[in-house]
mmCIF file of C-alpha atoms in Angstrom:
data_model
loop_
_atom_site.group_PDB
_atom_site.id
_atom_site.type_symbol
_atom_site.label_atom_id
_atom_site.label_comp_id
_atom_site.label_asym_id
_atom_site.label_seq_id
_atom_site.Cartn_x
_atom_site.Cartn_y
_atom_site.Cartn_z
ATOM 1 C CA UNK A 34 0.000 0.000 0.000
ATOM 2 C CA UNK A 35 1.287 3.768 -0.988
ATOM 3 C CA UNK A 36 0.151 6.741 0.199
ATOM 4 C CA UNK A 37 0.439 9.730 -1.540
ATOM 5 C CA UNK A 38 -1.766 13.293 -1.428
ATOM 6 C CA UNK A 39 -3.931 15.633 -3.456
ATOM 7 C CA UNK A 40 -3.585 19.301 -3.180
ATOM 8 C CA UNK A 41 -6.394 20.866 -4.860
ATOM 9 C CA UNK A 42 -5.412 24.714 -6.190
ATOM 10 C CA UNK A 43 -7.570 27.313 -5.983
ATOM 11 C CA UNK A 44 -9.212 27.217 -9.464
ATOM 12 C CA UNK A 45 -10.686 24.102 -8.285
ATOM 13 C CA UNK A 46 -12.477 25.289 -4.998
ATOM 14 C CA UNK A 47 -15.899 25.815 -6.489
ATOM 15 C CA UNK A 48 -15.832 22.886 -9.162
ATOM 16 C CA UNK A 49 -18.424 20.413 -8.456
ATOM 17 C CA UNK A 50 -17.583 18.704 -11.771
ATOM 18 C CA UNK A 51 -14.318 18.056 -10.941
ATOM 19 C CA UNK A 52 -14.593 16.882 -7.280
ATOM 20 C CA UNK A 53 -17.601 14.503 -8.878
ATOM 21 C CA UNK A 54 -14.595 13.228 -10.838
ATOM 22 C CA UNK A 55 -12.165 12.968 -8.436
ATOM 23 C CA UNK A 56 -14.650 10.628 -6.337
ATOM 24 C CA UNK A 57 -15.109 8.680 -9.314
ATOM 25 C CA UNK A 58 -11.720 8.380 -10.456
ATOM 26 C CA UNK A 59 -10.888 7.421 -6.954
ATOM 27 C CA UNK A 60 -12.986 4.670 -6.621
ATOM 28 C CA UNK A 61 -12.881 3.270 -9.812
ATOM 29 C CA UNK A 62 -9.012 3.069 -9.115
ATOM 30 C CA UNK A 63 -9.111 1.637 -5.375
ATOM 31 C CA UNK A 64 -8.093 4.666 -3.596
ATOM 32 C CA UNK A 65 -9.060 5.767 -0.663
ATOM 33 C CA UNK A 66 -9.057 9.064 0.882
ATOM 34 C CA UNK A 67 -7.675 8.503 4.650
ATOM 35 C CA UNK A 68 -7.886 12.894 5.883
ATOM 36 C CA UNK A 69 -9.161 15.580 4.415
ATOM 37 C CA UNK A 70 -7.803 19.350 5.652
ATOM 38 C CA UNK A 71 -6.921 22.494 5.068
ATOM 39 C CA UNK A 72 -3.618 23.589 4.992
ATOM 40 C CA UNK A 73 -1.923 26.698 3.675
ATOM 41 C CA UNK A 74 1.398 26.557 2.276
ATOM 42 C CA UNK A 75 4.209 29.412 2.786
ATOM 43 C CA UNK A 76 6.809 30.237 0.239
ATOM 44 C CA UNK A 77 9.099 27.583 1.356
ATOM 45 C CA UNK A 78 6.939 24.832 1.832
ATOM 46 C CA UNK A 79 6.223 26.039 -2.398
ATOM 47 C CA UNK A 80 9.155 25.640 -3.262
ATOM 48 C CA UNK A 81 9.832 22.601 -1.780
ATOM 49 C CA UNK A 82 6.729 20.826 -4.194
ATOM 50 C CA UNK A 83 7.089 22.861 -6.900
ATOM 51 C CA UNK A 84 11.335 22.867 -6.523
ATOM 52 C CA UNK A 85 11.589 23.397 -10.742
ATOM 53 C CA UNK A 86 10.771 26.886 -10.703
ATOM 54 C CA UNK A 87 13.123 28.016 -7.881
ATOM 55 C CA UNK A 88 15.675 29.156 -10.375
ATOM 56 C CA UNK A 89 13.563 31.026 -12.895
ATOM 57 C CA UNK A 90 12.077 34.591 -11.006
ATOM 58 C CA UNK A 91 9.231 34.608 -13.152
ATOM 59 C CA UNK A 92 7.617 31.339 -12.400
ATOM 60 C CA UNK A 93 8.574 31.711 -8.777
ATOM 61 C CA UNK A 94 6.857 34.747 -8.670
ATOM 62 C CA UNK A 95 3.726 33.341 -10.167
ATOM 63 C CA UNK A 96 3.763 30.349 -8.023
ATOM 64 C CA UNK A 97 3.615 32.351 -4.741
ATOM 65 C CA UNK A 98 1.054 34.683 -5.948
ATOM 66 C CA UNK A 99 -1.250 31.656 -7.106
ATOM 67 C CA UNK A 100 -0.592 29.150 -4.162
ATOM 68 C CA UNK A 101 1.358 30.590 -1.412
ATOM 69 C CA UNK A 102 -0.943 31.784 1.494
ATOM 70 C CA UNK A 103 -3.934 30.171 0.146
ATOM 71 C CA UNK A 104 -6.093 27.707 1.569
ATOM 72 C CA UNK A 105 -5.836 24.369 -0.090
ATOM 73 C CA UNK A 106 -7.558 21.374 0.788
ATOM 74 C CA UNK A 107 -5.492 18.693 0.929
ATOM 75 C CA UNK A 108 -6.833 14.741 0.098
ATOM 76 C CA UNK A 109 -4.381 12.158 1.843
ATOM 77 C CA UNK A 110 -4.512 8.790 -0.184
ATOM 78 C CA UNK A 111 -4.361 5.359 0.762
ATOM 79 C CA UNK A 112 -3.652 2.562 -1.956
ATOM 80 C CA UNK A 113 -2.195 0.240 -4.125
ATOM 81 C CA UNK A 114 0.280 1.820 -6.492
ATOM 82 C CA UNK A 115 -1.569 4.905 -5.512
ATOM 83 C CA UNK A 116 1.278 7.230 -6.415
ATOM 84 C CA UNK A 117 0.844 5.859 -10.603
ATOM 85 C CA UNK A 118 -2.270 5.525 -10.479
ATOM 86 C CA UNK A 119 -2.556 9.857 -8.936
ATOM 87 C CA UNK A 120 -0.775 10.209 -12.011
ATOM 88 C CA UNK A 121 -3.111 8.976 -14.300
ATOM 89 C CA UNK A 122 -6.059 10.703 -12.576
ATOM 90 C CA UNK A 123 -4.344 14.100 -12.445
ATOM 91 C CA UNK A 124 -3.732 13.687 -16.585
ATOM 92 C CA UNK A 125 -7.198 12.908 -16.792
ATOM 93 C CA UNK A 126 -8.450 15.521 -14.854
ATOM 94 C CA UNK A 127 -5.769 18.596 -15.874
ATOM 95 C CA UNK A 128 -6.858 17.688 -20.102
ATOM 96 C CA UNK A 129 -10.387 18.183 -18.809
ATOM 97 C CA UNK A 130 -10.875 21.327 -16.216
ATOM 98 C CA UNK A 131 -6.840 22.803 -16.476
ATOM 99 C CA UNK A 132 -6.755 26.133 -18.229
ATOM 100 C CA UNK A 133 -3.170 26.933 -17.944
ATOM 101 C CA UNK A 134 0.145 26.058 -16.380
ATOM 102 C CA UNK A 135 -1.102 27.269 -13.121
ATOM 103 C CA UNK A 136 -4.450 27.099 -13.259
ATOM 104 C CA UNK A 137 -4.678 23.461 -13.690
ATOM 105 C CA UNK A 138 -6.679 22.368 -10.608
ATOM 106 C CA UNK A 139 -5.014 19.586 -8.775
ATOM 107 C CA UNK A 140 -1.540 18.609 -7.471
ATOM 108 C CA UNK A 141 -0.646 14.879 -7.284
ATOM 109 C CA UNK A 142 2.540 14.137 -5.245
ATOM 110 C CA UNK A 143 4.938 11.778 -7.438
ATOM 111 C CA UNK A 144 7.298 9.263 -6.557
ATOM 112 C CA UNK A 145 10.169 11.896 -6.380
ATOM 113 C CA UNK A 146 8.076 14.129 -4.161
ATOM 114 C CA UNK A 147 6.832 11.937 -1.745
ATOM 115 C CA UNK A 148 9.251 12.285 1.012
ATOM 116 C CA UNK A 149 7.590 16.202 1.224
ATOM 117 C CA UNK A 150 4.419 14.638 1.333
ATOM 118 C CA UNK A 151 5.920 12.973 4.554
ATOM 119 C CA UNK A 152 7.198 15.970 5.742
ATOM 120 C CA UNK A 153 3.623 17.583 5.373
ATOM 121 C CA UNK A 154 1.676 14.970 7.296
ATOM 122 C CA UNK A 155 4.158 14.976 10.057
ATOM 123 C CA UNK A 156 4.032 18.258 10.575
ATOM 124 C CA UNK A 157 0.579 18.363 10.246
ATOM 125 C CA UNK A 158 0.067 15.613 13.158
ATOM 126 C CA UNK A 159 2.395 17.453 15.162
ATOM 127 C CA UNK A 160 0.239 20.517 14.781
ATOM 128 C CA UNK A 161 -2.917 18.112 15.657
ATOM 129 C CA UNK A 162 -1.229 16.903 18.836
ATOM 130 C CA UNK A 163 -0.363 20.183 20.126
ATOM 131 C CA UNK A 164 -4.332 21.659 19.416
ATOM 132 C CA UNK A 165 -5.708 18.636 21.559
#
């Protein structure tokens, strides 16, 4: 069993298509959605997911004024080969709702990125065992 996580970006707060879709594509693939939250992500956390455009000022830029300081909801996913098969439902899902690089609706974590996802979740249970 992987785990792996969803990070929904803010052009996809108010589709009801797409999260439709996502429950779908979930189930028809055996995943399984373990938390749901909120989290908001500062300009190093970013970085750290998105590390390709930490040498180019533009993109950087952009990044931080689309995600950066939001509130993103946050899907953590429980499954077999969960981490290819995020893959193939982000595809899916960024050829139908995405309008541009950054507008594109959902963030899978891949193979490479997964030990940020870690980092996330820890530090999100940490914050959860401090607020009890």
């Amino acid at each position: 069993m992987e785990r792996t996580l969803i990070i929904f970006k803010p052009d996809s707060n108010n589709n009801i298509k797409l999260k439709k879709d996502i429950r779908y594509a979930l189930k028809k693939y055996g995943l399984e959605v373990i938390k749901k939250e909120v989290l908001v992500l500062d300009e190093q956390r970013t970085l750290a997911i998105w590390k390709h455009c930490a040498d180019d000022y533009v993109l950087k830029q952009l990044l931080f004024k689309y995600l950066s300081g939001k509130k993103l909801k946050i899907y953590y996913i429980l499954g077999n080969d969960a981490v290819r098969k995020g893959a193939v439902i982000k595809r899916f899902l960024r050829n139908k709702y995405g309008k541009s690089y950054y507008s594109n609706c959902i963030f899978f974590i891949f193979w490479e990125q997964i030990e940020i996802a870690k980092n996330i979740y820890l530090e999100v249970l940490k914050w959860e065992l401090k607020n009890i």
